[in-house]
Amino acid sequence: MSKTRSILAALALTTALTAPAAILPILTAPPAMAGEATPRDLSDLAAKVTPAVVNVQVTMKADSDDSMQMSDRSAQRQMEEFMRQFAERFGQGPMKVRPMPKEQALGTGFIIDPSGVIVTNYHVAGKADSITVTMTDGTKYPAKLLGADQKTDIAVLKIKADKPLPYVEFGDANQVRVGQPVMAVGNPFGLGGTVTSGIVSARGRDIHSGPFDDYIQTDAAINRGNSGGPLFNMDGKVIGINTAIFSPSGGSVGLGFAIPSSIAQPVVAQLREHGRVERGLLGVEIQPVTSEISDSLSLGSTHGALVAQVEPKSAARKAGIESGDVIRSVDGKQIDDVRDLTRTIAAAQPGSTVKIGLVRDGKDMTVQAKLGDSTSNQQAKADEDDSHQGTKAEHGSFGFSLAPITPEARQELGLKDSVSGALIAGVEPGSPADSKGLRAGDIIQQVGHDSVDSAKAAASKLREAKESKKPVLLKIYREGMTRYVAVSPRAA
């Protein structure tokens, strides 16, 4: 549990720590001035909900993470076997192998069913070797992991008790308003049940932690150890799961983030029933529609998601969706941005058919796509046409030079034979191309709406684009990924 994610350079996740916190003196506050608002009494609410909030203690191998935990176990077993064989071969008798160290950490959870179903964070318990849950009265129970979803950072546990347990219910996060009072309950720094209060500071926060970011922001004090704890409204309903904080110091500075119940509830339901989350899969790589991309495609607005690449044999490919399309609606629901499309498709059932509204070459059209399953590991790179060499061309108007993809360049860049286009040989510092992040080694595969398979073809299309004096949309291939970039020509 020592590993935490970051928001920019300063985000500290509320992953529980067992290290003691420094105790600071508290100064006596001056008497309240006449006319000041009296703090709201939350004692009845706290007494009602805190019995359902539990401490979650986990044990796992030190330095384990999502990608290394299984390999660490395998390596440990191989080392043990090697040491035993070594001892037997040289007659040294049985040798003891020092086991990998264990690491303990603390978090928070809350009971949502009297039978003992508990919700917490994936980063608290999703990869634990053992889990112990402690009730407010000190009773301890071993817990079983029913399921966990890393993308939304949610895990569901189960404990067995000889009596019905206190529990809380989810509320409707869609009804939450900025400024609404809220109360958080958790296990900060392992101190046990702690109640803090504040307001909803913002909704729909994207902290760049994953594709489903839609956090409730609150100024209620949330610290390490609060991970997985509930955020309550004044009716005692859970409207969020406290998950992350923004903190230069590691402690609360009034910027806490909770997964809204509108996202958590369907995930929890699937984890309870299936142990995993099934999501619809369209099979496209997408990127935001910037103002320059919008201008280059004459879209009139920036809402929607630009299709950078379509995976072979995917639902999108079968539906006829093409690279360069701008998806603007799904089943009649407007798509405002990349996150909106990701959440909308993921919420649909695998195998269901959805209507995709898109713009292609300035024309509105609708296609139907039968979604795949995101859990089926449908990952493949798009097929490309055979390469075709061209001649060297200079493009001072955009700030880069072009060259053919020679066998030497293909080997140096590790390009497959199927990758074709025009090689960017150099980028002028401070040029329009430089400002958009283009660099030597990028492959231009499309200029505007036209595919190009050589430097000569790209040069011709760029000359045409220059005359329009508008940003030109380039499809760029780099290190196995494609995306679109709108580059403006220099002013005359």
XYZ file of N, CA and C in Angstrom, residues 226-410:
555
model
N -8.358 7.314 4.918
C -9.771 7.501 4.595
C -10.171 6.784 3.310
N -9.191 6.258 2.576
C -9.489 5.588 1.305
C -10.558 4.526 1.469
N -11.585 4.586 0.629
C -12.649 3.600 0.667
C -13.775 3.944 1.599
N -13.637 5.050 2.334
C -14.671 5.460 3.272
C -15.806 6.201 2.596
N -16.956 6.304 3.276
C -18.135 6.922 2.667
C -18.178 8.436 2.850
N -18.770 9.104 1.865
C -19.111 10.520 1.950
C -20.635 10.581 1.998
N -21.178 11.101 3.091
C -22.624 11.086 3.318
C -23.263 12.430 3.008
N -24.516 12.383 2.542
C -25.326 13.587 2.538
C -26.021 13.694 3.894
N -26.822 14.715 4.087
C -27.430 14.934 5.401
C -28.578 13.970 5.695
N -28.938 13.132 4.727
C -29.935 12.090 4.969
C -29.287 10.776 5.376
N -27.940 10.769 5.480
C -27.248 9.553 5.864
C -27.063 8.579 4.719
N -27.204 9.038 3.493
C -27.003 8.193 2.317
C -25.596 8.427 1.756
N -24.993 7.356 1.240
C -23.635 7.449 0.686
C -23.713 8.015 -0.729
N -23.152 9.193 -0.909
C -23.152 9.805 -2.242
C -21.773 9.701 -2.905
N -20.769 9.215 -2.159
C -19.440 9.089 -2.745
C -18.534 8.186 -1.935
N -17.478 7.692 -2.585
C -16.443 6.880 -1.922
C -15.165 7.704 -1.918
N -14.701 8.095 -0.739
C -13.508 8.931 -0.621
C -12.291 8.174 -1.149
N -11.582 8.791 -2.088
C -10.567 8.048 -2.831
C -9.227 8.756 -2.924
N -9.219 10.063 -3.083
C -7.963 10.756 -3.334
C -7.978 12.145 -2.723
N -6.783 12.683 -2.488
C -6.644 14.071 -2.048
C -5.568 14.752 -2.872
N -5.709 16.046 -3.018
C -4.647 16.864 -3.588
C -3.929 17.501 -2.416
N -2.630 17.202 -2.268
C -1.929 17.682 -1.080
C -0.439 17.788 -1.309
N 0.121 18.991 -1.202
C 1.575 19.127 -1.262
C 2.270 18.511 -0.062
N 1.555 18.416 1.075
C 2.162 17.956 2.319
C 1.870 16.511 2.649
N 0.860 15.913 2.016
C 0.444 14.558 2.352
C -0.750 14.527 3.272
N -1.104 15.689 3.860
C -2.271 15.792 4.724
C -3.360 16.592 4.049
N -4.523 16.679 4.688
C -5.656 17.365 4.095
C -5.417 18.864 3.996
N -5.688 19.401 2.811
C -5.665 20.852 2.607
C -7.010 21.301 2.049
N -8.032 20.467 2.268
C -9.370 20.837 1.840
C -9.690 20.503 0.398
N -8.902 19.625 -0.204
C -9.158 19.194 -1.579
C -9.234 17.673 -1.620
N -10.422 17.151 -1.343
C -10.645 15.714 -1.365
C -11.546 15.330 -2.522
N -11.427 14.072 -2.976
C -12.180 13.626 -4.140
C -12.835 12.278 -3.849
N -14.104 12.183 -4.203
C -14.883 10.972 -3.943
C -15.523 10.473 -5.230
N -15.507 9.137 -5.419
C -16.189 8.520 -6.554
C -17.694 8.653 -6.331
N -18.430 9.277 -7.233
C -19.870 9.449 -7.015
C -20.605 8.119 -7.013
N -21.680 8.066 -6.243
C -22.453 6.826 -6.142
C -23.041 6.423 -7.487
N -23.269 7.384 -8.378
C -23.821 7.063 -9.692
C -22.873 6.180 -10.493
N -21.574 6.305 -10.264
C -20.591 5.429 -10.897
C -20.391 4.168 -10.069
N -20.368 4.314 -8.749
C -20.050 3.198 -7.861
C -21.119 2.112 -7.850
N -22.403 2.494 -7.809
C -23.467 1.503 -7.646
C -23.472 0.415 -8.715
N -23.472 0.750 -10.003
C -23.475 -0.335 -11.001
C -22.213 -1.177 -10.961
N -21.078 -0.574 -10.622
C -19.834 -1.337 -10.513
C -19.920 -2.317 -9.351
N -20.387 -1.837 -8.218
C -20.535 -2.695 -7.039
C -21.493 -3.841 -7.331
N -22.586 -3.554 -8.024
C -23.561 -4.600 -8.338
C -22.928 -5.699 -9.191
N -22.125 -5.317 -10.183
C -21.480 -6.320 -11.032
C -20.414 -7.103 -10.276
N -19.668 -6.422 -9.419
C -18.641 -7.118 -8.647
C -19.259 -8.128 -7.689
N -20.404 -7.791 -7.110
C -21.086 -8.727 -6.210
C -21.586 -9.951 -6.978
N -22.075 -9.724 -8.184
C -22.692 -10.817 -8.940
C -21.689 -11.626 -9.745
N -20.742 -10.943 -10.397
C -19.839 -11.624 -11.314
C -18.385 -11.642 -10.861
N -18.026 -10.786 -9.914
C -16.634 -10.694 -9.500
C -15.788 -9.849 -10.423
N -16.379 -9.315 -11.470
C -15.685 -8.449 -12.411
C -16.710 -7.536 -13.066
N -16.219 -6.558 -13.828
C -17.107 -5.607 -14.482
C -17.069 -5.817 -15.987
N -18.235 -6.019 -16.578
C -18.344 -6.168 -18.019
C -18.708 -4.814 -18.626
N -17.905 -4.381 -19.595
C -18.149 -3.079 -20.224
C -18.229 -3.234 -21.737
N -19.040 -2.391 -22.336
C -19.108 -2.373 -23.785
C -17.795 -1.889 -24.380
N -17.457 -2.387 -25.566
C -16.209 -2.017 -26.232
C -16.502 -1.666 -27.682
N -16.137 -0.439 -28.069
C -16.327 0.001 -29.449
C -15.112 -0.334 -30.300
N -13.915 -0.198 -29.722
C -12.699 -0.554 -30.444
C -12.101 0.583 -31.234
N -12.013 1.765 -30.614
C -11.399 2.917 -31.278
C -10.437 3.617 -30.315
N -9.409 4.254 -30.886
C -8.596 5.187 -30.137
C -9.149 6.573 -30.431
N -9.363 7.347 -29.374
C -10.011 8.647 -29.548
C -9.179 9.750 -28.915
N -9.447 10.982 -29.331
C -8.760 12.137 -28.783
C -9.707 13.322 -28.793
N -9.417 14.362 -27.997
C -10.310 15.527 -27.938
C -10.354 16.284 -29.263
N -11.445 16.980 -29.467
C -11.582 17.877 -30.611
C -11.177 19.277 -30.156
N -9.996 19.700 -30.530
C -9.538 21.044 -30.175
C -10.193 22.068 -31.099
N -10.049 23.347 -30.760
C -10.627 24.394 -31.597
C -10.003 24.397 -32.986
N -8.701 24.093 -33.053
C -8.036 24.078 -34.355
C -8.486 22.883 -35.191
N -8.652 21.728 -34.536
C -9.179 20.565 -35.255
C -10.599 20.848 -35.735
N -11.390 21.503 -34.894
C -12.747 21.859 -35.273
C -12.748 22.782 -36.487
N -11.853 23.770 -36.498
C -11.767 24.689 -37.638
C -11.334 23.952 -38.903
N -10.349 23.057 -38.757
C -9.833 22.359 -39.940
C -10.879 21.442 -40.551
N -11.812 20.938 -39.727
C -12.862 20.050 -40.228
C -14.192 20.777 -40.425
N -14.198 22.099 -40.147
C -15.415 22.918 -40.283
C -16.571 22.338 -39.478
N -16.275 21.977 -38.217
C -17.287 21.347 -37.369
C -18.221 22.350 -36.712
N -17.723 23.555 -36.475
C -18.560 24.565 -35.852
C -18.534 24.565 -34.344
N -18.033 23.482 -33.717
C -17.896 23.418 -32.261
C -16.878 22.335 -31.915
N -16.495 22.278 -30.654
C -15.494 21.303 -30.228
C -16.103 20.100 -29.528
N -17.430 20.007 -29.494
C -17.991 18.846 -28.791
C -17.880 17.599 -29.667
N -17.647 16.470 -28.999
C -17.462 15.205 -29.695
C -16.111 14.595 -29.382
N -15.825 13.449 -29.992
C -14.551 12.749 -29.815
C -14.044 12.335 -31.186
N -12.793 12.671 -31.477
C -12.188 12.373 -32.775
C -11.612 10.964 -32.772
N -11.972 10.168 -33.759
C -11.465 8.802 -33.885
C -10.069 8.867 -34.510
N -9.063 8.500 -33.727
C -7.689 8.512 -34.230
C -7.350 7.207 -34.940
N -7.895 6.110 -34.446
C -7.589 4.810 -35.043
C -8.709 3.829 -34.743
N -8.972 2.932 -35.673
C -10.005 1.905 -35.509
C -9.326 0.546 -35.461
N -9.612 -0.226 -34.429
C -8.995 -1.531 -34.292
C -9.607 -2.525 -35.277
N -8.766 -3.395 -35.841
C -9.300 -4.405 -36.774
C -10.232 -5.377 -36.055
N -11.231 -5.838 -36.756
C -12.204 -6.814 -36.250
C -12.989 -6.295 -35.054
N -12.981 -4.982 -34.829
C -13.700 -4.390 -33.703
C -15.127 -4.049 -34.100
N -15.932 -3.691 -33.091
C -17.308 -3.265 -33.364
C -17.325 -2.030 -34.246
N -16.380 -1.122 -34.019
C -16.316 0.099 -34.821
C -15.986 -0.205 -36.279
N -15.026 -1.103 -36.508
C -14.639 -1.450 -37.876
C -15.816 -2.101 -38.610
N -16.515 -3.005 -37.939
C -17.659 -3.675 -38.562
C -18.796 -2.708 -38.838
N -18.897 -1.638 -38.026
C -19.964 -0.651 -38.216
C -19.621 0.363 -39.295
N -18.383 0.343 -39.764
C -17.980 1.273 -40.811
C -17.408 2.579 -40.304
N -17.104 2.663 -39.020
C -16.471 3.870 -38.478
C -15.043 3.948 -38.984
N -14.617 5.157 -39.352
C -13.303 5.338 -39.945
C -12.459 6.316 -39.138
N -11.159 6.180 -39.289
C -10.239 7.128 -38.691
C -10.531 8.515 -39.257
N -10.625 9.506 -38.371
C -10.957 10.866 -38.792
C -12.404 11.228 -38.564
N -13.252 10.234 -38.279
C -14.650 10.523 -37.931
C -14.704 11.231 -36.577
N -15.703 12.067 -36.401
C -15.932 12.712 -35.109
C -17.256 12.197 -34.560
N -17.189 11.448 -33.451
C -18.394 10.878 -32.835
C -19.051 11.945 -31.963
N -20.343 12.192 -32.231
C -21.036 13.277 -31.535
C -22.259 12.832 -30.748
N -22.677 11.578 -30.941
C -23.814 11.094 -30.152
C -23.812 9.580 -30.107
N -24.411 9.039 -29.042
C -24.619 7.599 -28.896
C -26.063 7.395 -28.448
N -26.829 6.711 -29.273
C -28.257 6.494 -28.992
C -28.978 7.807 -28.705
N -28.621 8.841 -29.447
C -29.285 10.122 -29.307
C -28.736 11.018 -28.212
N -27.868 10.471 -27.356
C -27.278 11.268 -26.283
C -26.047 12.001 -26.818
N -26.010 13.311 -26.616
C -24.892 14.098 -27.120
C -23.594 13.723 -26.419
N -22.526 13.585 -27.190
C -21.193 13.318 -26.661
C -20.414 14.620 -26.673
N -20.064 15.093 -25.491
C -19.381 16.383 -25.388
C -17.872 16.272 -25.508
N -17.314 15.173 -24.972
C -15.864 15.042 -24.972
C -15.466 13.575 -24.905
N -14.170 13.342 -24.805
C -13.638 11.974 -24.791
C -14.161 11.185 -23.591
N -14.145 11.809 -22.408
C -14.627 11.109 -21.207
C -16.089 10.712 -21.359
N -16.870 11.578 -21.957
C -18.292 11.316 -22.137
C -18.505 10.070 -22.989
N -17.742 9.956 -24.079
C -17.868 8.779 -24.942
C -17.407 7.522 -24.216
N -16.284 7.613 -23.501
C -15.756 6.458 -22.777
C -16.772 5.918 -21.784
N -17.368 6.809 -20.986
C -18.333 6.380 -19.970
C -19.612 5.831 -20.608
N -20.054 6.471 -21.691
C -21.302 6.044 -22.323
C -21.172 4.649 -22.919
N -20.085 4.395 -23.622
C -19.876 3.071 -24.220
C -19.654 2.026 -23.137
N -18.879 2.368 -22.111
C -18.594 1.415 -21.039
C -19.850 1.026 -20.279
N -20.804 1.941 -20.184
C -22.038 1.666 -19.450
C -22.970 0.736 -20.218
N -22.761 0.609 -21.515
C -23.610 -0.264 -22.328
C -23.196 -1.728 -22.174
N -24.141 -2.612 -22.328
C -23.863 -4.041 -22.181
C -23.132 -4.583 -23.408
N -22.127 -5.430 -23.199
C -21.492 -6.099 -24.340
C -22.538 -6.874 -25.141
N -22.455 -6.777 -26.450
C -23.417 -7.450 -27.301
C -24.608 -6.595 -27.674
N -24.779 -5.465 -26.991
C -25.892 -4.580 -27.325
C -25.548 -3.750 -28.562
N -26.566 -3.272 -29.246
C -26.383 -2.464 -30.451
C -26.703 -1.012 -30.146
N -25.801 -0.117 -30.512
C -25.997 1.312 -30.256
C -25.906 2.072 -31.574
N -26.593 3.208 -31.622
C -26.543 4.084 -32.787
C -25.495 5.170 -32.543
N -24.522 5.239 -33.436
C -23.435 6.204 -33.313
C -23.655 7.335 -34.314
N -23.833 8.547 -33.803
C -23.943 9.709 -34.668
C -22.575 10.338 -34.852
N -22.165 10.553 -36.096
C -20.821 11.071 -36.349
C -20.811 12.037 -37.521
N -19.689 12.739 -37.625
C -19.461 13.649 -38.740
C -18.273 13.133 -39.536
N -18.459 13.014 -40.860
C -17.386 12.564 -41.742
C -17.391 13.443 -42.994
N -16.239 14.051 -43.265
C -16.117 14.927 -44.441
C -17.194 16.006 -44.442
N -17.497 16.514 -43.250
C -18.464 17.592 -43.139
C -19.913 17.169 -43.185
N -20.182 15.863 -43.287
C -21.553 15.369 -43.380
C -21.928 14.569 -42.137
N -23.155 14.774 -41.659
C -23.677 14.011 -40.534
C -24.141 12.648 -41.017
N -23.860 11.632 -40.250
C -24.319 10.289 -40.586
C -24.477 9.465 -39.310
N -25.205 8.371 -39.426
C -25.449 7.487 -38.283
C -25.126 6.055 -38.673
N -24.412 5.349 -37.803
C -24.114 3.933 -38.019
C -24.532 3.151 -36.781
N -24.728 1.875 -36.952
C -25.077 1.004 -35.831
C -23.902 0.084 -35.523
N -23.574 -0.020 -34.250
C -22.440 -0.850 -33.830
C -22.889 -1.826 -32.751
N -22.558 -3.098 -32.947
C -22.798 -4.119 -31.924
C -21.542 -4.206 -31.079
N -21.645 -3.775 -29.829
C -20.476 -3.611 -28.976
C -19.848 -4.939 -28.581
N -18.524 -4.916 -28.471
C -17.803 -6.069 -27.952
C -17.701 -5.984 -26.442
N -16.858 -6.835 -25.863
C -16.679 -6.911 -24.417
C -15.262 -6.471 -24.078
N -15.151 -5.469 -23.209
C -13.828 -4.941 -22.862
C -12.981 -5.957 -22.111
N -13.599 -6.985 -21.555
C -12.841 -7.992 -20.806
C -12.298 -9.097 -21.698
N -12.620 -9.065 -22.985
C -12.198 -10.150 -23.876
C -10.836 -9.915 -24.494
N -10.167 -8.847 -24.059
C -8.786 -8.572 -24.482
C -8.653 -8.459 -26.002
N -9.569 -7.688 -26.570
C -9.508 -7.478 -28.019
C -8.557 -6.318 -28.302
N -7.295 -6.614 -28.343
C -6.280 -5.610 -28.612
C -5.531 -5.985 -29.877
N -5.555 -5.141 -30.860
C -4.825 -5.376 -32.111
C -4.482 -4.046 -32.744
N -3.410 -4.008 -33.454
C -3.008 -2.788 -34.141
C -3.646 -2.733 -35.521
N -3.948 -1.533 -35.957
C -4.615 -1.350 -37.240
C -3.708 -1.769 -38.389
N -4.317 -2.393 -39.397
C -3.552 -2.774 -40.589
C -3.268 -1.526 -41.422
N -2.114 -1.487 -42.014
C -1.723 -0.362 -42.864
C -1.384 -0.884 -44.256
N -1.471 -0.005 -45.253
C -1.088 -0.366 -46.621
C 0.423 -0.504 -46.718
N 0.882 -1.166 -47.780
C 2.324 -1.319 -47.996
C 2.970 0.042 -48.177
N 4.215 0.160 -47.705
C 4.918 1.441 -47.807
C 5.229 1.766 -49.258
N 5.326 3.079 -49.516
C 5.636 3.553 -50.865
C 6.546 4.753 -50.731
N 7.731 4.674 -51.286
C 8.698 5.741 -51.113
C 8.376 6.918 -52.017
N 8.753 8.129 -51.540
C 8.565 9.339 -52.319
C 9.860 10.100 -52.366
N 9.766 11.364 -52.651
C 10.950 12.206 -52.745
C 10.964 13.197 -51.607
N 12.132 13.707 -51.294
C 12.277 14.638 -50.199
C 11.554 15.944 -50.506
N 10.910 16.523 -49.478
C 10.192 17.775 -49.672
C 10.357 18.657 -48.449
N 10.500 19.948 -48.629
C 10.626 20.895 -47.531
C 9.286 21.607 -47.331
N 8.944 21.877 -46.071
C 7.688 22.566 -45.777
C 7.920 23.617 -44.712
N 8.598 24.705 -45.166
C 8.868 25.795 -44.246
C 7.615 26.463 -43.745
N 6.516 26.387 -44.512
C 5.273 27.025 -44.088
C 4.750 26.429 -42.790
N 4.994 25.143 -42.564
C 4.525 24.479 -41.357
C 5.656 24.221 -40.366
N 6.898 24.300 -40.839
C 8.027 24.158 -39.927
C 8.598 22.762 -39.827
N 8.431 21.942 -40.853
C 9.053 20.627 -40.826
C 9.478 20.227 -42.237
N 10.395 19.279 -42.313
C 10.836 18.748 -43.593
C 10.426 17.292 -43.703
N 10.178 16.846 -44.925
C 9.714 15.488 -45.176
C 10.751 14.683 -45.934
N 10.716 13.392 -45.754
C 11.614 12.483 -46.473
C 10.911 11.149 -46.639
N 11.325 10.343 -47.607
C 10.736 9.007 -47.765
C 11.142 8.088 -46.623
N 10.352 7.057 -46.404
C 10.684 6.055 -45.383
C 11.623 5.039 -46.029
N 12.907 5.258 -45.879
C 13.904 4.357 -46.459
C 14.026 3.102 -45.597
N 14.616 2.029 -46.143
C 14.835 0.827 -45.328
C 15.644 1.132 -44.069
N 16.612 2.053 -44.195
C 17.425 2.416 -43.021
C 16.573 3.118 -41.961
N 15.711 4.052 -42.424
C 14.839 4.764 -41.489
C 13.845 3.801 -40.845
N 13.337 2.866 -41.639
C 12.378 1.893 -41.111
C 13.024 1.048 -40.013
